[in-house]
Amino acid sequence: MQRLQAEMDEAMPDRKVLLDGAGLNRLPYLNAFIKEGTAALTIESLTLIILDAAGLRIYGAAPSLLERVVPSRLPSVISKSDGDFDMMGYALPPGTIVSTQAWSMHRDAEVFPSPETFLPERWLSVDGSKAEEDRLMRMSQNMMPFGTGSRVCGGQNLAHIMLRIVVATIAKNFNVSADASETNERSMEMRDAFVSVLARFRHIHLIIPVFPRVLQVLFPAAKECKLTFTPRAQ
């Protein structure tokens, strides 16, 4: 948190003047902090961000299986002669459910050493060498907090913009602390569950009827988080 605040102090000497989106995007430690340390735009995830405890990597917004079904008709370039889908040498017949999920990918120790440790520095290049570029590229290729492929989250760019603004503003203006007897690793241990929700979408004059959805959500075991925000000295 101190390194993040130091970067904010240098980039934003006037706490009342926030950098624009392009300026925030150029701050290396802020963006490394967010890559490693944001979950979703919720109070719980913001808590985890500021307390250095979670992340797009560690606790992403979509950690569960992202299932896809092999279609019955496939282009010849990706199918075998018998019609099966060729996935890296494995034949998958039409109708096969294929899935992966971010929870395990983001905890692959071969890609992310000490995977359970919050370490924004892992996203910063040490010397600019080809080996460092390959290391950062491999981590990026294994990151899928917003899903991946043609059904990747359409709001991920907006989410990143909002996260930069929120994290930068809080880090610049407040010191955040917690009473260890109330907010600790045990109370903030992540739980996941499937919930049924009703969604209504409105776009100009078009109203799409309400329809049921089942979503997976992450939440802390205590289902609450108590923090103290202390204004930083001018």
PDB file of N, CA and C in Angstrom, residues 195-234:
ATOM      1  N   VAL A 195     -26.394 -18.246  -7.022  1.00  0.00           N
ATOM      2  CA  VAL A 195     -27.603 -17.540  -6.615  1.00  0.00           C
ATOM      3  C   VAL A 195     -28.484 -17.324  -7.836  1.00  0.00           C
ATOM      4  N   SER A 196     -29.765 -17.317  -7.611  1.00  0.00           N
ATOM      5  CA  SER A 196     -30.730 -17.056  -8.676  1.00  0.00           C
ATOM      6  C   SER A 196     -31.129 -15.597  -8.611  1.00  0.00           C
ATOM      7  N   VAL A 197     -31.058 -14.906  -9.733  1.00  0.00           N
ATOM      8  CA  VAL A 197     -31.393 -13.488  -9.773  1.00  0.00           C
ATOM      9  C   VAL A 197     -32.357 -13.236 -10.922  1.00  0.00           C
ATOM     10  N   LEU A 198     -33.030 -12.103 -10.847  1.00  0.00           N
ATOM     11  CA  LEU A 198     -33.877 -11.653 -11.932  1.00  0.00           C
ATOM     12  C   LEU A 198     -33.252 -10.404 -12.514  1.00  0.00           C
ATOM     13  N   ALA A 199     -33.118 -10.370 -13.822  1.00  0.00           N
ATOM     14  CA  ALA A 199     -32.466  -9.238 -14.466  1.00  0.00           C
ATOM     15  C   ALA A 199     -33.411  -8.543 -15.424  1.00  0.00           C
ATOM     16  N   ARG A 200     -33.380  -7.217 -15.409  1.00  0.00           N
ATOM     17  CA  ARG A 200     -34.170  -6.434 -16.345  1.00  0.00           C
ATOM     18  C   ARG A 200     -33.229  -5.454 -17.052  1.00  0.00           C
ATOM     19  N   PHE A 201     -33.278  -5.469 -18.355  1.00  0.00           N
ATOM     20  CA  PHE A 201     -32.422  -4.590 -19.133  1.00  0.00           C
ATOM     21  C   PHE A 201     -33.276  -3.552 -19.853  1.00  0.00           C
ATOM     22  N   ARG A 202     -32.876  -2.295 -19.786  1.00  0.00           N
ATOM     23  CA  ARG A 202     -33.573  -1.222 -20.472  1.00  0.00           C
ATOM     24  C   ARG A 202     -32.583  -0.515 -21.402  1.00  0.00           C
ATOM     25  N   HIS A 203     -32.968  -0.316 -22.607  1.00  0.00           N
ATOM     26  CA  HIS A 203     -32.126   0.396 -23.567  1.00  0.00           C
ATOM     27  C   HIS A 203     -33.009   1.317 -24.398  1.00  0.00           C
ATOM     28  N   ILE A 204     -32.902   2.591 -24.126  1.00  0.00           N
ATOM     29  CA  ILE A 204     -33.726   3.616 -24.765  1.00  0.00           C
ATOM     30  C   ILE A 204     -35.205   3.245 -24.558  1.00  0.00           C
ATOM     31  N   HIS A 205     -35.943   2.928 -25.632  1.00  0.00           N
ATOM     32  CA  HIS A 205     -37.355   2.627 -25.497  1.00  0.00           C
ATOM     33  C   HIS A 205     -37.646   1.122 -25.481  1.00  0.00           C
ATOM     34  N   LEU A 206     -36.562   0.340 -25.483  1.00  0.00           N
ATOM     35  CA  LEU A 206     -36.742  -1.112 -25.530  1.00  0.00           C
ATOM     36  C   LEU A 206     -36.654  -1.684 -24.122  1.00  0.00           C
ATOM     37  N   ILE A 207     -37.636  -2.470 -23.741  1.00  0.00           N
ATOM     38  CA  ILE A 207     -37.608  -3.155 -22.453  1.00  0.00           C
ATOM     39  C   ILE A 207     -37.628  -4.655 -22.715  1.00  0.00           C
ATOM     40  N   ILE A 208     -36.557  -5.315 -22.278  1.00  0.00           N
ATOM     41  CA  ILE A 208     -36.492  -6.762 -22.422  1.00  0.00           C
ATOM     42  C   ILE A 208     -37.103  -7.378 -21.171  1.00  0.00           C
ATOM     43  N   PRO A 209     -38.045  -8.302 -21.297  1.00  0.00           N
ATOM     44  CA  PRO A 209     -38.721  -8.862 -20.131  1.00  0.00           C
ATOM     45  C   PRO A 209     -37.747  -9.463 -19.116  1.00  0.00           C
ATOM     46  N   VAL A 210     -38.212  -9.498 -17.892  1.00  0.00           N
ATOM     47  CA  VAL A 210     -37.428 -10.091 -16.818  1.00  0.00           C
ATOM     48  C   VAL A 210     -37.220 -11.578 -17.102  1.00  0.00           C
ATOM     49  N   PHE A 211     -36.034 -12.073 -16.809  1.00  0.00           N
ATOM     50  CA  PHE A 211     -35.778 -13.497 -16.996  1.00  0.00           C
ATOM     51  C   PHE A 211     -34.861 -13.982 -15.880  1.00  0.00           C
ATOM     52  N   PRO A 212     -34.988 -15.227 -15.474  1.00  0.00           N
ATOM     53  CA  PRO A 212     -34.171 -15.751 -14.374  1.00  0.00           C
ATOM     54  C   PRO A 212     -32.769 -16.084 -14.840  1.00  0.00           C
ATOM     55  N   ARG A 213     -31.811 -15.868 -13.956  1.00  0.00           N
ATOM     56  CA  ARG A 213     -30.430 -16.250 -14.230  1.00  0.00           C
ATOM     57  C   ARG A 213     -29.832 -16.859 -12.980  1.00  0.00           C
ATOM     58  N   VAL A 214     -28.856 -17.733 -13.173  1.00  0.00           N
ATOM     59  CA  VAL A 214     -28.126 -18.304 -12.048  1.00  0.00           C
ATOM     60  C   VAL A 214     -26.683 -17.860 -12.180  1.00  0.00           C
ATOM     61  N   LEU A 215     -26.168 -17.196 -11.150  1.00  0.00           N
ATOM     62  CA  LEU A 215     -24.819 -16.676 -11.171  1.00  0.00           C
ATOM     63  C   LEU A 215     -24.021 -17.257 -10.014  1.00  0.00           C
ATOM     64  N   GLN A 216     -22.698 -17.371 -10.215  1.00  0.00           N
ATOM     65  CA  GLN A 216     -21.836 -17.738  -9.111  1.00  0.00           C
ATOM     66  C   GLN A 216     -21.238 -16.476  -8.527  1.00  0.00           C
ATOM     67  N   VAL A 217     -21.255 -16.358  -7.220  1.00  0.00           N
ATOM     68  CA  VAL A 217     -20.724 -15.166  -6.564  1.00  0.00           C
ATOM     69  C   VAL A 217     -19.693 -15.578  -5.516  1.00  0.00           C
ATOM     70  N   LEU A 218     -18.767 -14.657  -5.237  1.00  0.00           N
ATOM     71  CA  LEU A 218     -17.790 -14.819  -4.177  1.00  0.00           C
ATOM     72  C   LEU A 218     -18.135 -13.864  -3.054  1.00  0.00           C
ATOM     73  N   PHE A 219     -17.964 -14.290  -1.818  1.00  0.00           N
ATOM     74  CA  PHE A 219     -18.227 -13.410  -0.693  1.00  0.00           C
ATOM     75  C   PHE A 219     -17.384 -13.872   0.495  1.00  0.00           C
ATOM     76  N   PRO A 220     -17.053 -12.945   1.415  1.00  0.00           N
ATOM     77  CA  PRO A 220     -16.262 -13.340   2.578  1.00  0.00           C
ATOM     78  C   PRO A 220     -17.080 -14.179   3.540  1.00  0.00           C
ATOM     79  N   ALA A 221     -16.412 -15.040   4.287  1.00  0.00           N
ATOM     80  CA  ALA A 221     -17.098 -15.954   5.194  1.00  0.00           C
ATOM     81  C   ALA A 221     -17.970 -15.209   6.199  1.00  0.00           C
ATOM     82  N   ALA A 222     -17.498 -14.054   6.697  1.00  0.00           N
ATOM     83  CA  ALA A 222     -18.253 -13.294   7.688  1.00  0.00           C
ATOM     84  C   ALA A 222     -19.408 -12.519   7.076  1.00  0.00           C
ATOM     85  N   LYS A 223     -19.431 -12.431   5.747  1.00  0.00           N
ATOM     86  CA  LYS A 223     -20.453 -11.691   5.022  1.00  0.00           C
ATOM     87  C   LYS A 223     -20.484 -10.208   5.400  1.00  0.00           C
ATOM     88  N   GLU A 224     -19.386  -9.725   5.916  1.00  0.00           N
ATOM     89  CA  GLU A 224     -19.240  -8.310   6.217  1.00  0.00           C
ATOM     90  C   GLU A 224     -17.762  -8.001   6.359  1.00  0.00           C
ATOM     91  N   CYS A 225     -17.431  -6.726   6.313  1.00  0.00           N
ATOM     92  CA  CYS A 225     -16.046  -6.305   6.477  1.00  0.00           C
ATOM     93  C   CYS A 225     -16.040  -4.936   7.139  1.00  0.00           C
ATOM     94  N   LYS A 226     -15.305  -4.803   8.217  1.00  0.00           N
ATOM     95  CA  LYS A 226     -15.243  -3.544   8.950  1.00  0.00           C
ATOM     96  C   LYS A 226     -13.864  -2.926   8.757  1.00  0.00           C
ATOM     97  N   LEU A 227     -13.859  -1.719   8.213  1.00  0.00           N
ATOM     98  CA  LEU A 227     -12.616  -1.022   7.906  1.00  0.00           C
ATOM     99  C   LEU A 227     -12.629   0.374   8.509  1.00  0.00           C
ATOM    100  N   THR A 228     -11.437   0.906   8.686  1.00  0.00           N
ATOM    101  CA  THR A 228     -11.282   2.285   9.130  1.00  0.00           C
ATOM    102  C   THR A 228     -10.530   3.052   8.055  1.00  0.00           C
ATOM    103  N   PHE A 229     -11.169   4.112   7.562  1.00  0.00           N
ATOM    104  CA  PHE A 229     -10.545   4.969   6.558  1.00  0.00           C
ATOM    105  C   PHE A 229     -10.100   6.260   7.261  1.00  0.00           C
ATOM    106  N   THR A 230      -8.781   6.439   7.352  1.00  0.00           N
ATOM    107  CA  THR A 230      -8.221   7.621   8.013  1.00  0.00           C
ATOM    108  C   THR A 230      -7.669   8.574   6.971  1.00  0.00           C
ATOM    109  N   PRO A 231      -8.158   9.823   6.921  1.00  0.00           N
ATOM    110  CA  PRO A 231      -7.634  10.782   5.930  1.00  0.00           C
ATOM    111  C   PRO A 231      -6.134  10.963   6.106  1.00  0.00           C
ATOM    112  N   ARG A 232      -5.426  10.944   4.999  1.00  0.00           N
ATOM    113  CA  ARG A 232      -3.980  11.152   5.022  1.00  0.00           C
ATOM    114  C   ARG A 232      -3.682  12.632   5.238  1.00  0.00           C
ATOM    115  N   ALA A 233      -2.514  12.887   5.788  1.00  0.00           N
ATOM    116  CA  ALA A 233      -2.103  14.262   6.028  1.00  0.00           C
ATOM    117  C   ALA A 233      -1.943  15.000   4.707  1.00  0.00           C
ATOM    118  N   GLN A 234      -2.240  16.275   4.726  1.00  0.00           N
ATOM    119  CA  GLN A 234      -2.147  17.080   3.511  1.00  0.00           C
ATOM    120  C   GLN A 234      -0.691  17.124   3.034  1.00  0.00           C
TER     121      GLN A 234
END
